[in-house]
Structures are given as C-alpha cells and as structure tokens.
C-alpha cells in the first residue's frame, strides 16, 4: 500500500485511520480529530446533519466507516472559509437567514456544494424532466428536491433555499473550499 | 469577569467561554423580504437609534456557518468516557434481574450503573411545583426495580469510546415480571378518566347553557377531532457533558432552562445549588423538549460513581424513549350560530393522554377561552392515563391541536351559512375577554385578517368546494386563526456593566436555541443605552448568571426586555450620582435625561451630553455594575393579552393519488412591536413549517399492545423537508402593545396555531372532504 492510500486526507491534512473498524467517519472527525463542525443528528442516515464532501461529492458521514476512506479527500465545513473570508455559501446563509439553531447548517452548506457538482455532471433527481441533459438546471423545484435529505427542524427552509439559489446564480456554489483551492 | 470564568479550572470547556453567546460583532442591516415593520438603513443610524425593529443578522451567524459554535456534546474533558443506555422492553412491571456480565467483559468497558448500584437520589420535581422545577414527571430515576414505561433506561454503560459503550450496552439483558399495563387510548378511557387540572383548578368551565343554545342554534356543527402523539425532533439530540470537581458539578447541557437544571440537579443529587454549574451556549433546537430530563441525572450519577467525566448523547431512538412529546387528543368541538352568523354556543371538551405528575395538560381547549364572543361556553378536559413516557410541552402545547379543531369548526359553520369564513370570524370578534371580562391590551386581529386577505389574494378563492382544478390537481384555499397568550416570567433579572471605555455587558441567564434571543437582547441593550451593537456584549445561557429566564411560553424576550429596561433605569440613576459638578448634566434628575450617543443627554436639550466613558473616567471608576429585576407581570392581571395570527393557505390535492402539496402559505401577525424583523420572520416561518408537519405528516406511532414507539427515527417520523415547504410569506401589523415592555408580545409559538386548520380548510375547499383526524393522509381523501 502506498503512503498516500493508507491515510485519510482531512481538510488537506493526512491522518491515520482509526484502529477500530466500527468508527464512523463522523465519530472519527468529532471524537478523535476534535472537528465538531460536522454534526450528528441521528446516526442513521435520516437527517443529513453529518453531510460532508469526499472527493467533492456529498456523503452522509454517519453511514461511512472511517477505515474505508483511506486514500480519499475529506472536506468538512471547517475548511470552507479562507481565514476570515467566509465561503460564499456561508455568507449567503447569513445574508438570507438560512438557519436558526445552526445545527443542521454545516450539513446544509456541504450538501449544497456537493449538489452543485451533481448538477454539473448531469445527475438527475426525482423531479428532473430531461434525463439525458448533460447539465441539470437548478429550478426552485430541483433545489428543494435535491436538498430534501437535509432536514431542518427550525424551519429555516426558505432562507436556506434563498441562500443556495443566490450562491448558485453568482456561480459560487461549486467552490469546494480552501482545501480544494 | 463573572465569578465563574475567573475560577481556576482552565480546561478546554472553560476556554470556550461558556455563556458568551455573541460578543461584539459589528452588524449591518440587510433588507428583509417581508414584514411591515422592516426598517432599512441600520448603517446610517447613530448609536442605539432604531435598533429595535431592525432586521439585524444573527450575531452568532459567522460561528454557526463555520461549524465553530460549541454545542453540548462538543465540550471535552480530560479522561472523559462515553455513555450508552439500555432501555426496558416492557411497559410495566419489575426488573427481576439484569445481567451486566457480558457488558463488563467488553473491550473498553469502564462502568455500569443500574438501579442496584445507583446512588440514592430524590425524584425530579415537575414544572411549577417549585420556582426552578423543570421536570416532566416525579418518578424515581433508577432508584428501584419498577418499570413504568416501555423504553425506560435500565442501565447506563460507560466506556472509553462511543462505539465501545454502544456495543457493551447492547450486551445487557434483563428479565422482568410483567404487570398488566394500560397501553392504548381506548383502554385508558375505559379505565375511567380524571378531570384535568391547571394551576390547581379543574379544567371545567360553563358560561350559560351551551348545550341548550347549541340545540336551538339555526346552524351548528358538532364533531370529534383527533390529533396524534408527536415528538419535538430537534436535530441536535439531547446531550450533556459533565465533570465533578470534588463536590462541584460542571454541566454542559443542551437546555432551555439552565438555572432550573442547576437547581434540579442539586436537589436530586443532594448537593447545594451553587455547587452545580450549567451552561448551554448553543442549542440545536429545543421546542419545549429540552428542559430537565433523566439523562442529565444519569450522566451526573454515573460520572460520580465511575470517577470519570461523562458525555451522554441520546441516540435518536433514545430521544424518543426518554423524552415525551405532544400528547394525543380527542376533542369534541361544537359551535352554534344564528342565521346572521353570530355564534351562540361553543363547546370544546375532550380527552388528552396524560401521565402521573406531568405538569403539561395538553389543554387543546385553551384556544376556546378567548377567541370568539359566543354567549355560552362549555369547556372540559379529561385526562386518560397511560403507562408511557411522560408527555411534554411541545411548541404551542394545547393550542396547536386545539386551534385545529376550533378553526376547522368555524370553517364548517361558514360553509353551512354560505358566508365568507373571514367575515364570519370578524363578526364574532369579542369586545373584551369572553371568559374574564378583562379588556384586551391590544387586539388587532381584524386588521391582520384584512391585510393578509389582500396580500394573499383571498378574493380569488372560489367558495364552492372541489370547483378549481388544473389537470389532476384540485386547488383550494383556506384560512385559520391562531392566538398565543402573552407571558412574562417574574424571575427575570439581569446584571449590566458599563465600562470607562464606553462599552456594556449584559448578563442574563436566557437561552438561544435558534430563536434569535442573543441577537435580540443585544439589540435591546444597545437601544436602551444608545450604544452601537459592537459596544454591547451579551453573556447568557449560564446558570451562574442572574435571572430565572427559561425558554418557555414565548416569554424570553418580554421577560428580558422588562429586565434590561429596569437595569438601564438603575444605571442612569447611578451615573447621575457620579457626575462631576462641571458636567453638562450636573443637577439633572433621571426624569430629565435620556441615553443618547453613548452617554446621557438632557432630553429636551441634547447638546447637554456627557458620554458614559467620560462620566466614569472623571469619577475614577473603571466600571459601573447594576443588577435589576423586571418585577411581577402585573400587566397580565389587568389585561387580556394575546398575540394573534391569521393564516392563509393554498393546497393542491391530486385527484388520483390524494397527494397533498401546500403550495402557498401566508401568516399575518398581530404580536405587538417586532424587535428584530429578520429573526421574527424566522420564528413565524418555523412555526408554520412545524404546523405543516402537524397537519400532513407527523405522528409518533405507539404499538398499542406494548406502548413501544415503533418509529423512533427521522426516517420514519416525517418532519417537513425542503420539498414540502413552499415560500412562506409573513407580514405583521407592527402595532405596539401599550401594556408590554417595549410594546412587544411573544412570537415563538404563535404561528403553530391556526396553520394546521388553514391547511385542513384548504383541503376541504379543494376536495370537499372534511378531515378531522391529523395527520391528513392520502387515504382519508380517497
Ligand atoms: S447524522 Fe448522519 S444523516 Fe443524521
Ligand atoms: S437551523 Fe435548526 S435545524 Fe436547521
């Protein structure tokens, strides 16, 4: 095994995987690495709070075993801002009041960035009309459908949707953060 | 520095500054998309001016979007272990034996606590049984072999990692001696019900002979409504991180009642209140579910026994097993009217599920106390007792489900009369509180109806059911009214510190679980002192701070506002005593001065001004500290005080599948002055979203044979998702309430009320089917 493939890259830093194969990527980040930005809402794949980016794609880290992510690039909410400068999606969430308690927020933000990649790759959703399109359009209906895996109990949905739409219109949704830049 | 942050324990948790919810962030106003009270241009203001009402962004926003705001399960202690729980699998009986051997042999095992070795502890005290009591029941916590509900915790396992704790807990097995349990609503009613009690009084009211008036009414409805069990489902599960330092207990909690929880833990554990310190700087949603619970007690007790700091995060299923939710209700709603539409009889009776000692009556009938002038009135609530986890308060307890019944019935009467449902409501506006006769402090629901109807395009509604169709989709419009009683807690207190640098700190043990409290209280303080926002620091959500300000009953802002106003008055009086003889303000009394531009000025001659900084510096003072209370809420004794909502909804119902989509929603509020147009809009939308769930998707499913919850997960309990939530329009009258501090009444629960009825009434308008059982599922429309 090469050195590169035996470690997990977390926000650009190589870390050794946990010894216990039961440890989820979510718990590994939160409890071993002390990266608490990624949230645990259910640990069952039901809420989306634990969404983060692996090689640019959004995954639910509570359903991912950390040991399976060696050789992969993990980006969490902590790596989206560039120092004092917030990621455009983060700023849009503040501008549009896309949160209340803030607990679903890191997952919503990472999910939105991951969604942008899916649009570019033409990945269809349940409401996509043209399944053969090379690039999916982000209508309001598409946005809501594609973000429906990220629950928000505070009811900040309108602000979240507005923030994501705004960042998308500005062409800033697919920027996957400091680590990728 | 408060006493707590100056103490010597310098671990990570402390560094994170507990209690500082937001510190001096420069904020500029951004335009809000809605809201009559929106005032643009906060940047251009002088200090303090116009801050109340401005749509300021949340001060803790940058931390939250970075994932850098620390929640309860994110505080860490050296040597900390992780907890996992084992739950009972029967509803009632005795534990004969618990086998913990396999768990103890599991890797990483540290400790197990059961009723056999748990320390002796007093039971929790339920809400209102004492000033700082905050429990949902009074059951002993792991003190005996009794099982009282299915899902009761029977063991706490501690291990070095969460995975090891979860595994070890899964190896615990128990044997039981089962006893017959009451596990279904039908059985509970058959056992005999008990008249509900509220504030020591039985819930039974009769004004005139409502039954006779109903029988004689020209038009009437008399129907039964059903609403299900529900759970709060804050996305952050309940979590607590605790450590003992000698006899002192440090608790990082997810709580809407830090002072109550410190007091409760002390009395349960048999230590002094000052020995428990609870912080809860960030809470991932609460909705009435995060007061005092068993999990904090179990964490503290097992930490004491094991000698290790403990983190206990409830699994999602654990949240359902340990923390009850909205009770089930069956309501009779009968409404009689004359041909002219005037109500002559209102009967709102029924039965709610209940557990012993629960302080939460699920009083659906409350909404009928003051909504309409009806001449006669009959109210009665019975409790049916089940062997299940204690029911809790969930956002707008009682009213959320009661307004569904009442406002559906009003709609039915409107249909029967052939009258517009809004006009019918306006026709029955009371002139004074129908129950108490007290004058209303400020009731502008008619204005809210008119403004909402105009904005929503109500005049385009076709009153004939099932008359509007686009392809397979039936389209309907409906409306419903909501109200929420004004509350201000008498325990409000705050400490205000002014420094010679011209900055201020406000210390108050209030909570922000997303409501916007931190932002709003900073705004109010800056407004009261004529400071800029970046000159004000708020410390909150810490039991070491002054004030008993639980996040309950939509009361935090009113309570804190009264307190901050009192603290400002006290500070002004003290500042005047410190004036030098050559001060431009010398000789003036408190009545003659007003805070202005970072200092005090003569009210009618602002040129006579001295800054706080100058006053304190010249008096050779580093700071001025005052503590004040807001006093008893006597306004609620003299006036009938409520916030009001008029909710409008459009639905699309698929004629083939019965699928229901909420396509438009508008809330028109009358809630006094709005302190922050942005966070208020968030509260209104949030309540309406939760009410979409109440109307269409949410239900906690109990197996009626075993009282085991069958869907304890976010995959099988369906909260509204993005695809279910349309753009929600929110407006408000903005008319200040002359009796409320700052003119503001409560808003946190208001929009839960009336919304489910608006949806159900829209479904009726779309389909011609009247559904009286929530949630409204597809099968009920086919
Ligand atoms: S925590 Fe992963 S989906 Fe809920
Ligand atoms: S902001 Fe609280 S759950 Fe989304």
XYZ file of N, CA and C in Angstrom, chain B residues 313 415 555 634 722:
15
model
N -24.827 11.364 25.051
C -25.649 11.862 23.939
C -26.713 10.812 23.685
N -69.247 27.428 5.893
C -69.770 26.701 4.735
C -71.280 26.514 4.877
N -41.745 33.632 26.150
C -41.663 34.713 27.135
C -40.277 35.322 27.298
N -47.634 42.279 36.300
C -48.982 42.704 36.703
C -49.846 43.051 35.504
N -37.402 20.073 2.640
C -37.423 21.207 1.710
C -38.552 21.096 0.679
